[in-house]
Amino acid sequence: GGSHVRSTLKGAESGIAAMAACYQRFDPASYLKYNYTPPRADFERKDSIVPWKLACLHRAFTEGDVSGELLVDIGSGPTLYQVLSGCEVFNKVILTDFLEINRQELRRWLRDEGGYNLDWTPYMEYVCKLEGRRYAWSEKAAKLRKVVKDVLPIDVHCPQPMAPDALPSGGADCLVSSFCLESVSPDLAAFNRALGHIGSLLRPGGHLLLIGALDESYYLGGPGVKIPVVPLNEAQVCASLKERGYTLMRLEVYTLPQDMRVGVDDVTGVFFVKAKKV
Ligand code: SAM
Protein backbone atom coordinates (compact mmCIF):
# COMPACT_ATOMS: atom_id res chain seq x y z
CA GLY A 1 0.00 0.00 0.00
CA GLY A 2 0.92 3.68 0.21
CA SER A 3 3.06 3.38 3.30
CA HIS A 4 5.22 0.72 1.65
CA VAL A 5 5.75 2.96 -1.38
CA ARG A 6 6.65 5.85 0.92
CA SER A 7 9.18 3.88 2.94
CA THR A 8 10.79 2.54 -0.27
CA LEU A 9 11.17 6.07 -1.56
CA LYS A 10 12.65 7.15 1.77
CA GLY A 11 15.14 4.29 1.59
CA ALA A 12 16.22 5.37 -1.88
CA GLU A 13 16.57 8.97 -0.75
CA SER A 14 18.69 8.14 2.29
CA GLY A 15 21.06 6.01 0.18
CA ILE A 16 21.47 8.92 -2.19
CA ALA A 17 21.93 11.39 0.68
CA ALA A 18 24.66 9.14 2.11
CA MET A 19 26.47 9.20 -1.25
CA ALA A 20 26.23 13.00 -1.39
CA ALA A 21 27.71 13.15 2.12
CA CYS A 22 30.68 10.98 1.02
CA TYR A 23 31.34 13.34 -1.86
CA GLN A 24 31.72 16.30 0.48
CA ARG A 25 35.16 14.84 1.28
CA PHE A 26 36.18 14.27 -2.38
CA ASP A 27 39.64 15.68 -3.06
CA PRO A 28 40.29 16.44 -6.76
CA ALA A 29 44.10 16.55 -6.42
CA SER A 30 44.27 13.09 -4.82
CA TYR A 31 41.74 11.61 -7.23
CA LEU A 32 43.77 12.88 -10.19
CA LYS A 33 46.99 11.50 -8.75
CA TYR A 34 45.46 8.07 -8.03
CA ASN A 35 43.88 7.60 -11.45
CA TYR A 36 45.52 9.91 -13.95
CA THR A 37 49.26 9.41 -13.41
CA PRO A 38 51.36 6.26 -14.15
CA PRO A 39 50.83 3.32 -14.10
CA ARG A 40 47.19 4.04 -14.95
CA ALA A 41 48.13 6.83 -17.34
CA ASP A 42 51.32 5.49 -18.89
CA PHE A 43 51.41 6.54 -22.53
CA GLU A 44 54.36 4.25 -23.25
CA ARG A 45 52.23 1.23 -22.44
CA LYS A 46 49.45 -0.05 -24.67
CA ASP A 47 47.88 -1.95 -21.77
CA SER A 48 47.61 1.08 -19.51
CA ILE A 49 44.03 2.05 -18.70
CA VAL A 50 44.04 5.69 -19.80
CA PRO A 51 45.41 5.04 -23.32
CA TRP A 52 42.73 2.33 -23.68
CA LYS A 53 39.97 4.79 -22.76
CA LEU A 54 41.35 7.45 -25.09
CA ALA A 55 41.51 4.95 -27.97
CA CYS A 56 37.87 3.88 -27.40
CA LEU A 57 36.72 7.51 -27.39
CA HIS A 58 38.80 8.34 -30.46
CA ARG A 59 37.25 5.46 -32.38
CA ALA A 60 33.71 6.27 -31.25
CA PHE A 61 33.98 9.89 -32.37
CA THR A 62 35.62 9.14 -35.73
CA GLU A 63 33.31 6.37 -36.98
CA GLY A 64 31.17 9.02 -38.65
CA ASP A 65 27.81 8.35 -37.00
CA VAL A 66 28.24 10.68 -34.02
CA SER A 67 27.48 14.27 -34.99
CA GLY A 68 25.55 17.42 -34.19
CA GLU A 69 26.08 20.70 -32.34
CA LEU A 70 26.20 19.92 -28.65
CA LEU A 71 28.12 17.39 -26.58
CA VAL A 72 27.47 17.16 -22.83
CA ASP A 73 29.81 15.36 -20.44
CA ILE A 74 27.98 14.00 -17.39
CA GLY A 75 29.87 14.06 -14.07
CA SER A 76 33.11 15.40 -15.49
CA GLY A 77 34.83 15.51 -12.12
CA PRO A 78 38.19 17.29 -12.31
CA THR A 79 39.09 15.58 -15.63
CA LEU A 80 39.22 16.62 -19.28
CA TYR A 81 40.48 13.52 -21.10
CA GLN A 82 36.95 12.30 -21.89
CA VAL A 83 36.22 15.22 -24.26
CA LEU A 84 39.57 15.46 -26.06
CA SER A 85 38.23 13.58 -29.11
CA GLY A 86 34.68 14.90 -28.98
CA CYS A 87 35.82 18.53 -29.06
CA GLU A 88 36.84 18.00 -32.70
CA VAL A 89 33.34 16.85 -33.70
CA PHE A 90 31.09 19.23 -31.74
CA ASN A 91 31.13 23.02 -31.81
CA LYS A 92 29.76 23.20 -28.30
CA VAL A 93 30.77 21.13 -25.29
CA ILE A 94 29.29 21.48 -21.81
CA LEU A 95 31.04 19.96 -18.81
CA THR A 96 29.10 19.15 -15.65
CA ASP A 97 29.68 18.07 -12.08
CA PHE A 98 27.90 17.78 -8.75
CA LEU A 99 30.75 19.41 -6.81
CA GLU A 100 31.79 23.06 -7.10
CA ILE A 101 35.36 22.06 -6.20
CA ASN A 102 35.53 19.97 -9.39
CA ARG A 103 33.90 22.64 -11.52
CA GLN A 104 36.52 25.11 -10.21
CA GLU A 105 39.35 22.74 -11.14
CA LEU A 106 38.01 22.55 -14.71
CA ARG A 107 37.51 26.32 -14.95
CA ARG A 108 41.07 27.00 -13.82
CA TRP A 109 42.33 24.98 -16.78
CA LEU A 110 39.80 26.37 -19.24
CA ARG A 111 40.68 29.96 -18.28
CA ASP A 112 44.37 29.08 -18.36
CA GLU A 113 44.75 30.50 -14.88
CA GLY A 114 47.34 28.01 -13.68
CA GLY A 115 47.08 26.31 -10.31
CA TYR A 116 45.35 23.20 -11.62
CA ASN A 117 46.30 19.81 -10.26
CA LEU A 118 47.20 17.85 -13.38
CA ASP A 119 49.14 18.58 -16.55
CA TRP A 120 46.90 17.45 -19.41
CA THR A 121 49.65 17.94 -22.01
CA PRO A 122 50.60 14.24 -22.38
CA TYR A 123 46.89 13.45 -22.81
CA MET A 124 46.53 16.02 -25.56
CA GLU A 125 49.72 14.80 -27.24
CA TYR A 126 48.43 11.24 -27.17
CA VAL A 127 45.05 12.15 -28.67
CA CYS A 128 46.73 14.26 -31.36
CA LYS A 129 48.81 11.19 -32.18
CA LEU A 130 45.63 9.08 -32.45
CA GLU A 131 44.26 11.74 -34.79
CA GLY A 132 47.30 11.39 -37.02
CA ARG A 133 49.25 14.36 -35.68
CA ARG A 134 47.17 16.86 -37.58
CA TYR A 135 47.82 19.33 -34.78
CA ALA A 136 50.27 20.15 -32.05
CA TRP A 137 48.94 19.62 -28.51
CA SER A 138 48.76 23.39 -28.07
CA GLU A 139 46.18 23.52 -30.85
CA LYS A 140 44.19 20.82 -29.08
CA ALA A 141 44.28 22.91 -25.90
CA ALA A 142 43.11 25.99 -27.81
CA LYS A 143 40.33 23.99 -29.47
CA LEU A 144 39.10 22.63 -26.15
CA ARG A 145 39.15 26.07 -24.54
CA LYS A 146 37.18 27.42 -27.48
CA VAL A 147 34.43 24.79 -27.67
CA VAL A 148 33.79 24.25 -23.96
CA LYS A 149 31.03 26.77 -23.41
CA ASP A 150 30.22 26.13 -19.78
CA VAL A 151 30.84 24.07 -16.65
CA LEU A 152 27.49 23.47 -14.96
CA PRO A 153 26.05 21.75 -11.87
CA ILE A 154 24.33 18.39 -12.27
CA ASP A 155 22.64 15.77 -10.11
CA VAL A 156 21.95 12.51 -11.94
CA HIS A 157 19.55 11.43 -9.20
CA CYS A 158 17.09 14.16 -10.14
CA PRO A 159 14.58 13.40 -12.89
CA GLN A 160 15.70 16.73 -14.33
CA PRO A 161 19.46 16.56 -13.66
CA MET A 162 20.35 20.08 -14.89
CA ALA A 163 18.76 23.52 -14.57
CA PRO A 164 15.72 23.73 -16.89
CA ASP A 165 17.31 26.30 -19.22
CA ALA A 166 20.81 24.79 -19.24
CA LEU A 167 20.39 22.90 -22.52
CA PRO A 168 18.40 23.57 -25.70
CA SER A 169 14.88 22.11 -25.43
CA GLY A 170 15.58 19.34 -27.93
CA GLY A 171 18.44 18.04 -25.77
CA ALA A 172 22.10 17.35 -26.48
CA ASP A 173 23.23 15.49 -29.61
CA CYS A 174 25.62 13.33 -27.64
CA LEU A 175 26.43 12.48 -24.03
CA VAL A 176 29.71 11.24 -22.62
CA SER A 177 29.91 9.95 -19.08
CA SER A 178 32.85 8.24 -17.45
CA PHE A 179 32.89 6.57 -14.03
CA CYS A 180 30.00 8.66 -12.81
CA LEU A 181 26.74 6.72 -12.52
CA GLU A 182 28.09 3.62 -10.74
CA SER A 183 30.22 5.72 -8.39
CA VAL A 184 27.38 7.97 -7.23
CA SER A 185 24.59 5.38 -6.93
CA PRO A 186 23.89 3.47 -3.71
CA ASP A 187 22.52 0.44 -5.60
CA LEU A 188 21.68 -0.97 -9.02
CA ALA A 189 18.15 0.48 -8.95
CA ALA A 190 19.58 4.00 -8.46
CA PHE A 191 22.13 3.41 -11.26
CA ASN A 192 19.27 2.35 -13.51
CA ARG A 193 17.17 5.39 -12.69
CA ALA A 194 20.16 7.72 -13.16
CA LEU A 195 20.71 6.24 -16.63
CA GLY A 196 17.10 7.14 -17.40
CA HIS A 197 17.47 10.66 -15.95
CA ILE A 198 20.47 11.52 -18.10
CA GLY A 199 18.62 10.15 -21.13
CA SER A 200 16.19 13.05 -20.73
CA LEU A 201 19.11 15.39 -21.61
CA LEU A 202 19.70 13.60 -24.94
CA ARG A 203 17.74 14.03 -28.16
CA PRO A 204 16.10 10.93 -29.64
CA GLY A 205 18.64 9.29 -31.96
CA GLY A 206 21.52 10.92 -30.05
CA HIS A 207 24.49 8.88 -28.85
CA LEU A 208 25.60 7.93 -25.36
CA LEU A 209 29.25 7.04 -24.77
CA LEU A 210 29.38 5.45 -21.35
CA ILE A 211 32.56 4.37 -19.59
CA GLY A 212 32.51 2.72 -16.20
CA ALA A 213 33.96 0.35 -13.67
CA LEU A 214 33.21 -3.37 -13.52
CA ASP A 215 32.96 -5.29 -10.22
CA GLU A 216 34.01 -2.27 -8.19
CA SER A 217 32.74 -1.87 -4.61
CA TYR A 218 34.67 1.27 -3.60
CA TYR A 219 37.27 3.80 -4.67
CA LEU A 220 39.28 6.41 -2.82
CA GLY A 221 38.21 10.00 -3.38
CA GLY A 222 41.11 11.18 -1.20
CA PRO A 223 43.28 9.83 1.63
CA GLY A 224 40.92 7.72 3.77
CA VAL A 225 37.87 8.79 1.73
CA LYS A 226 36.32 5.47 0.76
CA ILE A 227 33.44 6.02 -1.67
CA PRO A 228 31.11 3.04 -2.22
CA VAL A 229 30.42 1.95 -5.81
CA VAL A 230 27.71 -0.31 -7.26
CA PRO A 231 29.49 -3.43 -8.48
CA LEU A 232 28.36 -3.93 -12.08
CA ASN A 233 28.78 -6.73 -14.56
CA GLU A 234 28.44 -6.52 -18.35
CA ALA A 235 25.00 -8.15 -18.35
CA GLN A 236 23.65 -5.59 -15.87
CA VAL A 237 25.00 -2.70 -17.92
CA CYS A 238 23.34 -4.09 -21.07
CA ALA A 239 20.04 -4.74 -19.26
CA SER A 240 19.98 -1.21 -17.76
CA LEU A 241 20.63 0.39 -21.14
CA LYS A 242 17.83 -1.58 -22.74
CA GLU A 243 15.42 -0.85 -19.90
CA ARG A 244 16.14 2.89 -20.07
CA GLY A 245 15.56 3.24 -23.79
CA TYR A 246 19.00 2.90 -25.37
CA THR A 247 20.07 0.62 -28.20
CA LEU A 248 23.49 -0.88 -27.59
CA MET A 249 25.83 -0.45 -30.54
CA ARG A 250 29.12 -1.57 -29.02
CA LEU A 251 30.43 -2.84 -25.72
CA GLU A 252 34.16 -3.22 -25.11
CA VAL A 253 35.79 -4.51 -21.99
CA TYR A 254 39.26 -3.88 -20.58
CA THR A 255 40.68 -6.10 -17.85
CA LEU A 256 43.04 -4.42 -15.42
CA PRO A 257 46.54 -5.91 -15.46
CA GLN A 258 47.70 -6.90 -11.97
CA ASP A 259 50.14 -3.98 -11.66
CA MET A 260 47.39 -1.41 -12.30
CA ARG A 261 45.59 -2.64 -9.18
CA VAL A 262 47.30 -0.07 -7.03
CA GLY A 263 45.03 -0.02 -3.97
CA VAL A 264 43.00 3.10 -4.78
CA ASP A 265 39.94 0.97 -5.61
CA ASP A 266 38.99 -2.68 -6.19
CA VAL A 267 38.04 -2.35 -9.87
CA THR A 268 38.79 -5.42 -12.03
CA GLY A 269 37.78 -4.06 -15.42
CA VAL A 270 36.34 -1.18 -17.38
CA PHE A 271 33.50 -1.14 -19.90
CA PHE A 272 33.08 1.17 -22.84
CA VAL A 273 29.62 1.46 -24.37
CA LYS A 274 28.43 3.19 -27.50
CA ALA A 275 24.64 3.36 -27.48
CA LYS A 276 21.89 5.31 -29.15
CA LYS A 277 18.74 6.77 -27.60
CA VAL A 278 15.70 5.14 -29.16
N1 SAM B 1 34.33 11.68 -15.06
C1 SAM B 1 35.51 11.74 -14.20
C2 SAM B 1 36.46 10.63 -14.56
O1 SAM B 1 36.27 10.00 -15.61
O2 SAM B 1 37.42 10.39 -13.83
C3 SAM B 1 35.13 11.73 -12.71
C4 SAM B 1 34.46 10.50 -12.18
S1 SAM B 1 34.36 10.48 -10.40
C5 SAM B 1 34.62 8.78 -10.05
C6 SAM B 1 32.63 10.66 -10.06
C7 SAM B 1 32.13 12.08 -10.22
O3 SAM B 1 30.72 12.13 -10.00
C8 SAM B 1 32.75 13.06 -9.23
O4 SAM B 1 33.30 14.11 -9.95
C9 SAM B 1 31.57 13.54 -8.39
O5 SAM B 1 31.69 14.88 -7.97
C10 SAM B 1 30.41 13.35 -9.34
N2 SAM B 1 29.11 13.20 -8.65
C11 SAM B 1 28.88 12.92 -7.35
N3 SAM B 1 27.56 12.88 -7.12
C12 SAM B 1 26.94 13.14 -8.29
C13 SAM B 1 25.57 13.27 -8.69
N4 SAM B 1 24.58 13.08 -7.82
N5 SAM B 1 25.31 13.58 -9.97
C14 SAM B 1 26.31 13.76 -10.85
N6 SAM B 1 27.62 13.65 -10.55
C15 SAM B 1 27.93 13.35 -9.28
Coordinates of C-alpha atoms and ligand atoms in Angstrom, one line a residue:
G1 CA 0.0 0.0 0.0
G2 CA 0.9 3.7 0.2
S3 CA 3.1 3.4 3.3
H4 CA 5.2 0.7 1.6
V5 CA 5.8 3.0 -1.4
R6 CA 6.6 5.8 0.9
S7 CA 9.2 3.9 2.9
T8 CA 10.8 2.5 -0.3
L9 CA 11.2 6.1 -1.6
K10 CA 12.6 7.2 1.8
G11 CA 15.1 4.3 1.6
A12 CA 16.2 5.4 -1.9
E13 CA 16.6 9.0 -0.7
S14 CA 18.7 8.1 2.3
G15 CA 21.1 6.0 0.2
I16 CA 21.5 8.9 -2.2
A17 CA 21.9 11.4 0.7
A18 CA 24.7 9.1 2.1
M19 CA 26.5 9.2 -1.2
A20 CA 26.2 13.0 -1.4
A21 CA 27.7 13.2 2.1
C22 CA 30.7 11.0 1.0
Y23 CA 31.3 13.3 -1.9
Q24 CA 31.7 16.3 0.5
R25 CA 35.2 14.8 1.3
F26 CA 36.2 14.3 -2.4
D27 CA 39.6 15.7 -3.1
P28 CA 40.3 16.4 -6.8
A29 CA 44.1 16.5 -6.4
S30 CA 44.3 13.1 -4.8
Y31 CA 41.7 11.6 -7.2
L32 CA 43.8 12.9 -10.2
K33 CA 47.0 11.5 -8.7
Y34 CA 45.5 8.1 -8.0
N35 CA 43.9 7.6 -11.4
Y36 CA 45.5 9.9 -14.0
T37 CA 49.3 9.4 -13.4
P38 CA 51.4 6.3 -14.1
P39 CA 50.8 3.3 -14.1
R40 CA 47.2 4.0 -15.0
A41 CA 48.1 6.8 -17.3
D42 CA 51.3 5.5 -18.9
F43 CA 51.4 6.5 -22.5
E44 CA 54.4 4.3 -23.2
R45 CA 52.2 1.2 -22.4
K46 CA 49.5 0.0 -24.7
D47 CA 47.9 -2.0 -21.8
S48 CA 47.6 1.1 -19.5
I49 CA 44.0 2.0 -18.7
V50 CA 44.0 5.7 -19.8
P51 CA 45.4 5.0 -23.3
W52 CA 42.7 2.3 -23.7
K53 CA 40.0 4.8 -22.8
L54 CA 41.4 7.5 -25.1
A55 CA 41.5 4.9 -28.0
C56 CA 37.9 3.9 -27.4
L57 CA 36.7 7.5 -27.4
H58 CA 38.8 8.3 -30.5
R59 CA 37.3 5.5 -32.4
A60 CA 33.7 6.3 -31.2
F61 CA 34.0 9.9 -32.4
T62 CA 35.6 9.1 -35.7
E63 CA 33.3 6.4 -37.0
G64 CA 31.2 9.0 -38.7
D65 CA 27.8 8.4 -37.0
V66 CA 28.2 10.7 -34.0
S67 CA 27.5 14.3 -35.0
G68 CA 25.5 17.4 -34.2
E69 CA 26.1 20.7 -32.3
L70 CA 26.2 19.9 -28.6
L71 CA 28.1 17.4 -26.6
V72 CA 27.5 17.2 -22.8
D73 CA 29.8 15.4 -20.4
I74 CA 28.0 14.0 -17.4
G75 CA 29.9 14.1 -14.1
S76 CA 33.1 15.4 -15.5
G77 CA 34.8 15.5 -12.1
P78 CA 38.2 17.3 -12.3
T79 CA 39.1 15.6 -15.6
L80 CA 39.2 16.6 -19.3
Y81 CA 40.5 13.5 -21.1
Q82 CA 36.9 12.3 -21.9
V83 CA 36.2 15.2 -24.3
L84 CA 39.6 15.5 -26.1
S85 CA 38.2 13.6 -29.1
G86 CA 34.7 14.9 -29.0
C87 CA 35.8 18.5 -29.1
E88 CA 36.8 18.0 -32.7
V89 CA 33.3 16.9 -33.7
F90 CA 31.1 19.2 -31.7
N91 CA 31.1 23.0 -31.8
K92 CA 29.8 23.2 -28.3
V93 CA 30.8 21.1 -25.3
I94 CA 29.3 21.5 -21.8
L95 CA 31.0 20.0 -18.8
T96 CA 29.1 19.2 -15.6
D97 CA 29.7 18.1 -12.1
F98 CA 27.9 17.8 -8.7
L99 CA 30.8 19.4 -6.8
E100 CA 31.8 23.1 -7.1
I101 CA 35.4 22.1 -6.2
N102 CA 35.5 20.0 -9.4
R103 CA 33.9 22.6 -11.5
Q104 CA 36.5 25.1 -10.2
E105 CA 39.3 22.7 -11.1
L106 CA 38.0 22.6 -14.7
R107 CA 37.5 26.3 -14.9
R108 CA 41.1 27.0 -13.8
W109 CA 42.3 25.0 -16.8
L110 CA 39.8 26.4 -19.2
R111 CA 40.7 30.0 -18.3
D112 CA 44.4 29.1 -18.4
E113 CA 44.8 30.5 -14.9
G114 CA 47.3 28.0 -13.7
G115 CA 47.1 26.3 -10.3
Y116 CA 45.4 23.2 -11.6
N117 CA 46.3 19.8 -10.3
L118 CA 47.2 17.9 -13.4
D119 CA 49.1 18.6 -16.5
W120 CA 46.9 17.5 -19.4
T121 CA 49.7 17.9 -22.0
P122 CA 50.6 14.2 -22.4
Y123 CA 46.9 13.5 -22.8
M124 CA 46.5 16.0 -25.6
E125 CA 49.7 14.8 -27.2
Y126 CA 48.4 11.2 -27.2
V127 CA 45.0 12.1 -28.7
C128 CA 46.7 14.3 -31.4
K129 CA 48.8 11.2 -32.2
L130 CA 45.6 9.1 -32.4
E131 CA 44.3 11.7 -34.8
G132 CA 47.3 11.4 -37.0
R133 CA 49.2 14.4 -35.7
R134 CA 47.2 16.9 -37.6
Y135 CA 47.8 19.3 -34.8
A136 CA 50.3 20.1 -32.1
W137 CA 48.9 19.6 -28.5
S138 CA 48.8 23.4 -28.1
E139 CA 46.2 23.5 -30.8
K140 CA 44.2 20.8 -29.1
A141 CA 44.3 22.9 -25.9
A142 CA 43.1 26.0 -27.8
K143 CA 40.3 24.0 -29.5
L144 CA 39.1 22.6 -26.2
R145 CA 39.1 26.1 -24.5
K146 CA 37.2 27.4 -27.5
V147 CA 34.4 24.8 -27.7
V148 CA 33.8 24.2 -24.0
K149 CA 31.0 26.8 -23.4
D150 CA 30.2 26.1 -19.8
V151 CA 30.8 24.1 -16.7
L152 CA 27.5 23.5 -15.0
P153 CA 26.1 21.8 -11.9
I154 CA 24.3 18.4 -12.3
D155 CA 22.6 15.8 -10.1
V156 CA 21.9 12.5 -11.9
H157 CA 19.6 11.4 -9.2
C158 CA 17.1 14.2 -10.1
P159 CA 14.6 13.4 -12.9
Q160 CA 15.7 16.7 -14.3
P161 CA 19.5 16.6 -13.7
M162 CA 20.3 20.1 -14.9
A163 CA 18.8 23.5 -14.6
P164 CA 15.7 23.7 -16.9
D165 CA 17.3 26.3 -19.2
A166 CA 20.8 24.8 -19.2
L167 CA 20.4 22.9 -22.5
P168 CA 18.4 23.6 -25.7
S169 CA 14.9 22.1 -25.4
G170 CA 15.6 19.3 -27.9
G171 CA 18.4 18.0 -25.8
A172 CA 22.1 17.3 -26.5
D173 CA 23.2 15.5 -29.6
C174 CA 25.6 13.3 -27.6
L175 CA 26.4 12.5 -24.0
V176 CA 29.7 11.2 -22.6
S177 CA 29.9 10.0 -19.1
S178 CA 32.8 8.2 -17.4
F179 CA 32.9 6.6 -14.0
C180 CA 30.0 8.7 -12.8
L181 CA 26.7 6.7 -12.5
E182 CA 28.1 3.6 -10.7
S183 CA 30.2 5.7 -8.4
V184 CA 27.4 8.0 -7.2
S185 CA 24.6 5.4 -6.9
P186 CA 23.9 3.5 -3.7
D187 CA 22.5 0.4 -5.6
L188 CA 21.7 -1.0 -9.0
A189 CA 18.2 0.5 -8.9
A190 CA 19.6 4.0 -8.5
F191 CA 22.1 3.4 -11.3
N192 CA 19.3 2.4 -13.5
R193 CA 17.2 5.4 -12.7
A194 CA 20.2 7.7 -13.2
L195 CA 20.7 6.2 -16.6
G196 CA 17.1 7.1 -17.4
H197 CA 17.5 10.7 -15.9
I198 CA 20.5 11.5 -18.1
G199 CA 18.6 10.1 -21.1
S200 CA 16.2 13.0 -20.7
L201 CA 19.1 15.4 -21.6
L202 CA 19.7 13.6 -24.9
R203 CA 17.7 14.0 -28.2
P204 CA 16.1 10.9 -29.6
G205 CA 18.6 9.3 -32.0
G206 CA 21.5 10.9 -30.0
H207 CA 24.5 8.9 -28.8
L208 CA 25.6 7.9 -25.4
L209 CA 29.3 7.0 -24.8
L210 CA 29.4 5.5 -21.3
I211 CA 32.6 4.4 -19.6
G212 CA 32.5 2.7 -16.2
A213 CA 34.0 0.4 -13.7
L214 CA 33.2 -3.4 -13.5
D215 CA 33.0 -5.3 -10.2
E216 CA 34.0 -2.3 -8.2
S217 CA 32.7 -1.9 -4.6
Y218 CA 34.7 1.3 -3.6
Y219 CA 37.3 3.8 -4.7
L220 CA 39.3 6.4 -2.8
G221 CA 38.2 10.0 -3.4
G222 CA 41.1 11.2 -1.2
P223 CA 43.3 9.8 1.6
G224 CA 40.9 7.7 3.8
V225 CA 37.9 8.8 1.7
K226 CA 36.3 5.5 0.8
I227 CA 33.4 6.0 -1.7
P228 CA 31.1 3.0 -2.2
V229 CA 30.4 1.9 -5.8
V230 CA 27.7 -0.3 -7.3
P231 CA 29.5 -3.4 -8.5
L232 CA 28.4 -3.9 -12.1
N233 CA 28.8 -6.7 -14.6
E234 CA 28.4 -6.5 -18.3
A235 CA 25.0 -8.2 -18.4
Q236 CA 23.7 -5.6 -15.9
V237 CA 25.0 -2.7 -17.9
C238 CA 23.3 -4.1 -21.1
A239 CA 20.0 -4.7 -19.3
S240 CA 20.0 -1.2 -17.8
L241 CA 20.6 0.4 -21.1
K242 CA 17.8 -1.6 -22.7
E243 CA 15.4 -0.9 -19.9
R244 CA 16.1 2.9 -20.1
G245 CA 15.6 3.2 -23.8
Y246 CA 19.0 2.9 -25.4
T247 CA 20.1 0.6 -28.2
L248 CA 23.5 -0.9 -27.6
M249 CA 25.8 -0.4 -30.5
R250 CA 29.1 -1.6 -29.0
L251 CA 30.4 -2.8 -25.7
E252 CA 34.2 -3.2 -25.1
V253 CA 35.8 -4.5 -22.0
Y254 CA 39.3 -3.9 -20.6
T255 CA 40.7 -6.1 -17.9
L256 CA 43.0 -4.4 -15.4
P257 CA 46.5 -5.9 -15.5
Q258 CA 47.7 -6.9 -12.0
D259 CA 50.1 -4.0 -11.7
M260 CA 47.4 -1.4 -12.3
R261 CA 45.6 -2.6 -9.2
V262 CA 47.3 -0.1 -7.0
G263 CA 45.0 0.0 -4.0
V264 CA 43.0 3.1 -4.8
D265 CA 39.9 1.0 -5.6
D266 CA 39.0 -2.7 -6.2
V267 CA 38.0 -2.4 -9.9
T268 CA 38.8 -5.4 -12.0
G269 CA 37.8 -4.1 -15.4
V270 CA 36.3 -1.2 -17.4
F271 CA 33.5 -1.1 -19.9
F272 CA 33.1 1.2 -22.8
V273 CA 29.6 1.5 -24.4
K274 CA 28.4 3.2 -27.5
A275 CA 24.6 3.4 -27.5
K276 CA 21.9 5.3 -29.1
K277 CA 18.7 6.8 -27.6
V278 CA 15.7 5.1 -29.2
Ligands
SAM1 N1 34.3 11.7 -15.1 C1 35.5 11.7 -14.2 C2 36.5 10.6 -14.6 O1 36.3 10.0 -15.6 O2 37.4 10.4 -13.8 C3 35.1 11.7 -12.7 C4 34.5 10.5 -12.2 S1 34.4 10.5 -10.4 C5 34.6 8.8 -10.1 C6 32.6 10.7 -10.1 C7 32.1 12.1 -10.2 O3 30.7 12.1 -10.0 C8 32.7 13.1 -9.2 O4 33.3 14.1 -9.9 C9 31.6 13.5 -8.4 O5 31.7 14.9 -8.0 C10 30.4 13.3 -9.3 N2 29.1 13.2 -8.7 C11 28.9 12.9 -7.4 N3 27.6 12.9 -7.1 C12 26.9 13.1 -8.3 C13 25.6 13.3 -8.7 N4 24.6 13.1 -7.8 N5 25.3 13.6 -10.0 C14 26.3 13.8 -10.9 N6 27.6 13.7 -10.5 C15 27.9 13.4 -9.3

